[in-house]
Structure formats: structure tokens, C-alpha cells
Amino acid sequence: MLKSNTSIFDDIIVIDIDIEDLYIQNYYFEFSKLISENEILKVVFNFENIDVLTSSDIQSVQKIVDTLHLNGVKSIVCGINPYSASLIYTFIDKIKFTTTLDVKDAIDAISIK
């Protein structure tokens, strides 16, 4: 069971990530299941409540995004703090997910995708 909170706005699900969820075995399956149960094809992953993301956390996020993409779900990641953002762009080469500053920007961006 995931600890992350969810909200649905029109056809978009916003998931306020609880960092512990990224350490659950088969976490990507749990997120996929949550999203498919709500029949949503647009997802915003909000990291505003997370102080620090490690490179392992970022790779976990990429795995979720990739899994959802295979199922036709569009996703955007938002709310990553500046320290973690610098880690992403300094130490991790292959990040393919789209990011925005906050939930509002993410909803705006995914609405026009």
C-alpha cells in the first residue's frame, strides 16, 4: 500500500510522493495500479515535500515514468528542490522525464501535451 497522497483534477492525478514509497518492492507496479484504477492517463508526481532526493531516488522516478509511458500514461515531475535538481543534472546522465517547478506549472504543461 502506498503512503503517497493523491488528488484528481479533471483528467489528471496529482501524487504527492512519500519517499518511503520509492523503497517498496515493485513500487512501480503499485503506482501503475493506482493510476489504472482511477482510469487516468495524465500524472503529476509532486516532490515538494521531499528535502533531498538521492541518485537512487531519481532512478526510481525514471523507472515509474518509463513504466507508465509503456502504458500510454503521460507524466510530469514537479517540486524538486534546487539541491536535488543540481544532483540530477550533475551526476545522472540519462534522465528523460519532464520537470516543472510546482504543481500548477505541471498541470498547465500536461494539460496541453
mmCIF file of C-alpha atoms in Angstrom:
data_model
loop_
_atom_site.group_PDB
_atom_site.id
_atom_site.type_symbol
_atom_site.label_atom_id
_atom_site.label_comp_id
_atom_site.label_asym_id
_atom_site.label_seq_id
_atom_site.Cartn_x
_atom_site.Cartn_y
_atom_site.Cartn_z
ATOM 1 C CA MET A 1 0.000 0.000 0.000
ATOM 2 C CA LEU A 2 1.352 3.404 -0.978
ATOM 3 C CA LYS A 3 1.664 6.236 1.547
ATOM 4 C CA SER A 4 1.649 8.962 -1.104
ATOM 5 C CA ASN A 5 -1.408 11.237 -1.172
ATOM 6 C CA THR A 6 -3.395 11.675 -4.363
ATOM 7 C CA SER A 7 -5.736 14.311 -5.768
ATOM 8 C CA ILE A 8 -7.636 14.242 -9.040
ATOM 9 C CA PHE A 9 -8.210 17.383 -11.101
ATOM 10 C CA ASP A 10 -10.341 16.732 -14.196
ATOM 11 C CA ASP A 11 -8.342 14.065 -16.066
ATOM 12 C CA ILE A 12 -5.073 14.486 -14.131
ATOM 13 C CA ILE A 13 -3.962 12.687 -10.982
ATOM 14 C CA VAL A 14 -1.507 14.532 -8.735
ATOM 15 C CA ILE A 15 0.542 12.256 -6.500
ATOM 16 C CA ASP A 16 2.294 13.902 -3.551
ATOM 17 C CA ILE A 17 5.180 11.477 -3.233
ATOM 18 C CA ASP A 18 6.089 9.955 0.113
ATOM 19 C CA ILE A 19 9.759 8.997 -0.250
ATOM 20 C CA GLU A 20 9.173 5.658 1.507
ATOM 21 C CA ASP A 21 7.059 4.536 -1.450
ATOM 22 C CA LEU A 22 10.142 4.507 -3.671
ATOM 23 C CA TYR A 23 11.606 1.756 -1.476
ATOM 24 C CA ILE A 24 8.652 -0.631 -1.623
ATOM 25 C CA GLN A 25 9.338 -3.799 -3.597
ATOM 26 C CA ASN A 26 7.730 -3.431 -7.049
ATOM 27 C CA TYR A 27 6.851 0.202 -6.278
ATOM 28 C CA TYR A 28 6.455 0.962 -9.988
ATOM 29 C CA PHE A 29 3.727 -1.690 -10.189
ATOM 30 C CA GLU A 30 1.935 -0.133 -7.191
ATOM 31 C CA PHE A 31 1.966 3.303 -8.836
ATOM 32 C CA SER A 32 0.766 1.826 -12.136
ATOM 33 C CA LYS A 33 -2.041 0.030 -10.334
ATOM 34 C CA LEU A 34 -3.108 3.208 -8.501
ATOM 35 C CA ILE A 35 -3.243 5.148 -11.755
ATOM 36 C CA SER A 36 -5.036 2.465 -13.777
ATOM 37 C CA GLU A 37 -7.652 2.003 -11.040
ATOM 38 C CA ASN A 38 -8.554 5.677 -11.490
ATOM 39 C CA GLU A 39 -8.503 5.357 -15.308
ATOM 40 C CA ILE A 40 -6.237 8.397 -15.585
ATOM 41 C CA LEU A 41 -3.797 8.971 -18.460
ATOM 42 C CA LYS A 42 -2.042 12.086 -17.107
ATOM 43 C CA VAL A 43 0.010 12.096 -13.907
ATOM 44 C CA VAL A 44 1.873 14.739 -11.939
ATOM 45 C CA PHE A 45 4.427 13.450 -9.437
ATOM 46 C CA ASN A 46 4.893 16.141 -6.800
ATOM 47 C CA PHE A 47 8.125 16.087 -4.771
ATOM 48 C CA GLU A 48 7.604 19.375 -2.880
ATOM 49 C CA ASN A 49 7.551 17.576 0.490
ATOM 50 C CA ILE A 50 10.886 15.818 -0.086
ATOM 51 C CA ASP A 51 14.001 17.590 1.203
ATOM 52 C CA VAL A 52 16.654 15.549 -0.606
ATOM 53 C CA LEU A 53 16.476 13.064 -3.452
ATOM 54 C CA THR A 54 19.360 10.681 -3.970
ATOM 55 C CA SER A 55 20.529 9.438 -7.352
ATOM 56 C CA SER A 56 18.814 6.139 -6.499
ATOM 57 C CA ASP A 57 15.545 8.002 -5.876
ATOM 58 C CA ILE A 58 15.855 9.765 -9.219
ATOM 59 C CA GLN A 59 16.446 6.452 -10.982
ATOM 60 C CA SER A 60 13.342 5.074 -9.237
ATOM 61 C CA VAL A 61 11.321 8.009 -10.531
ATOM 62 C CA GLN A 62 12.630 7.363 -14.036
ATOM 63 C CA LYS A 63 11.538 3.721 -13.746
ATOM 64 C CA ILE A 64 7.999 4.785 -12.758
ATOM 65 C CA VAL A 65 7.811 7.278 -15.630
ATOM 66 C CA ASP A 66 9.094 4.672 -18.105
ATOM 67 C CA THR A 67 6.597 2.064 -16.864
ATOM 68 C CA LEU A 68 3.705 4.493 -17.184
ATOM 69 C CA HIS A 69 4.849 5.596 -20.631
ATOM 70 C CA LEU A 70 4.650 1.981 -21.811
ATOM 71 C CA ASN A 71 1.016 2.017 -20.688
ATOM 72 C CA GLY A 72 0.203 5.244 -22.554
ATOM 73 C CA VAL A 73 0.267 7.469 -19.468
ATOM 74 C CA LYS A 74 1.834 10.941 -19.717
ATOM 75 C CA SER A 75 3.662 12.184 -16.647
ATOM 76 C CA ILE A 76 5.471 15.236 -15.316
ATOM 77 C CA VAL A 77 7.631 15.522 -12.209
ATOM 78 C CA CYS A 78 7.484 18.725 -10.178
ATOM 79 C CA GLY A 79 8.606 20.275 -6.925
ATOM 80 C CA ILE A 80 12.181 19.011 -6.880
ATOM 81 C CA ASN A 81 14.225 21.328 -4.676
ATOM 82 C CA PRO A 82 17.285 23.116 -6.092
ATOM 83 C CA TYR A 83 19.798 20.876 -4.286
ATOM 84 C CA SER A 84 18.267 17.708 -5.685
ATOM 85 C CA ALA A 85 17.884 19.298 -9.115
ATOM 86 C CA SER A 86 21.595 20.075 -9.197
ATOM 87 C CA LEU A 87 22.303 16.452 -8.258
ATOM 88 C CA ILE A 88 20.166 15.264 -11.149
ATOM 89 C CA TYR A 89 21.878 17.374 -13.752
ATOM 90 C CA THR A 90 25.397 16.895 -12.373
ATOM 91 C CA PHE A 91 25.554 13.179 -11.656
ATOM 92 C CA ILE A 92 22.833 11.452 -13.629
ATOM 93 C CA ASP A 93 23.203 11.227 -17.393
ATOM 94 C CA LYS A 94 20.006 9.717 -18.706
ATOM 95 C CA ILE A 95 17.023 11.498 -17.242
ATOM 96 C CA LYS A 96 14.132 11.518 -19.667
ATOM 97 C CA PHE A 97 11.263 12.829 -17.575
ATOM 98 C CA THR A 98 9.812 16.308 -17.882
ATOM 99 C CA THR A 99 10.027 18.606 -14.844
ATOM 100 C CA THR A 100 8.365 21.816 -13.705
ATOM 101 C CA LEU A 101 8.750 24.000 -10.635
ATOM 102 C CA ASP A 102 5.397 23.343 -8.993
ATOM 103 C CA VAL A 103 2.058 21.572 -9.313
ATOM 104 C CA LYS A 104 0.345 24.481 -11.076
ATOM 105 C CA ASP A 105 3.016 24.587 -13.782
ATOM 106 C CA ALA A 106 2.880 20.801 -14.123
ATOM 107 C CA ILE A 107 -0.899 20.755 -14.540
ATOM 108 C CA ASP A 108 -0.685 23.544 -17.106
ATOM 109 C CA ALA A 109 2.060 21.726 -19.020
ATOM 110 C CA ILE A 110 0.453 18.288 -19.020
ATOM 111 C CA SER A 111 -2.926 19.742 -19.998
ATOM 112 C CA ILE A 112 -1.525 20.924 -23.323
ATOM 113 C CA LYS A 113 0.578 17.823 -24.031
#
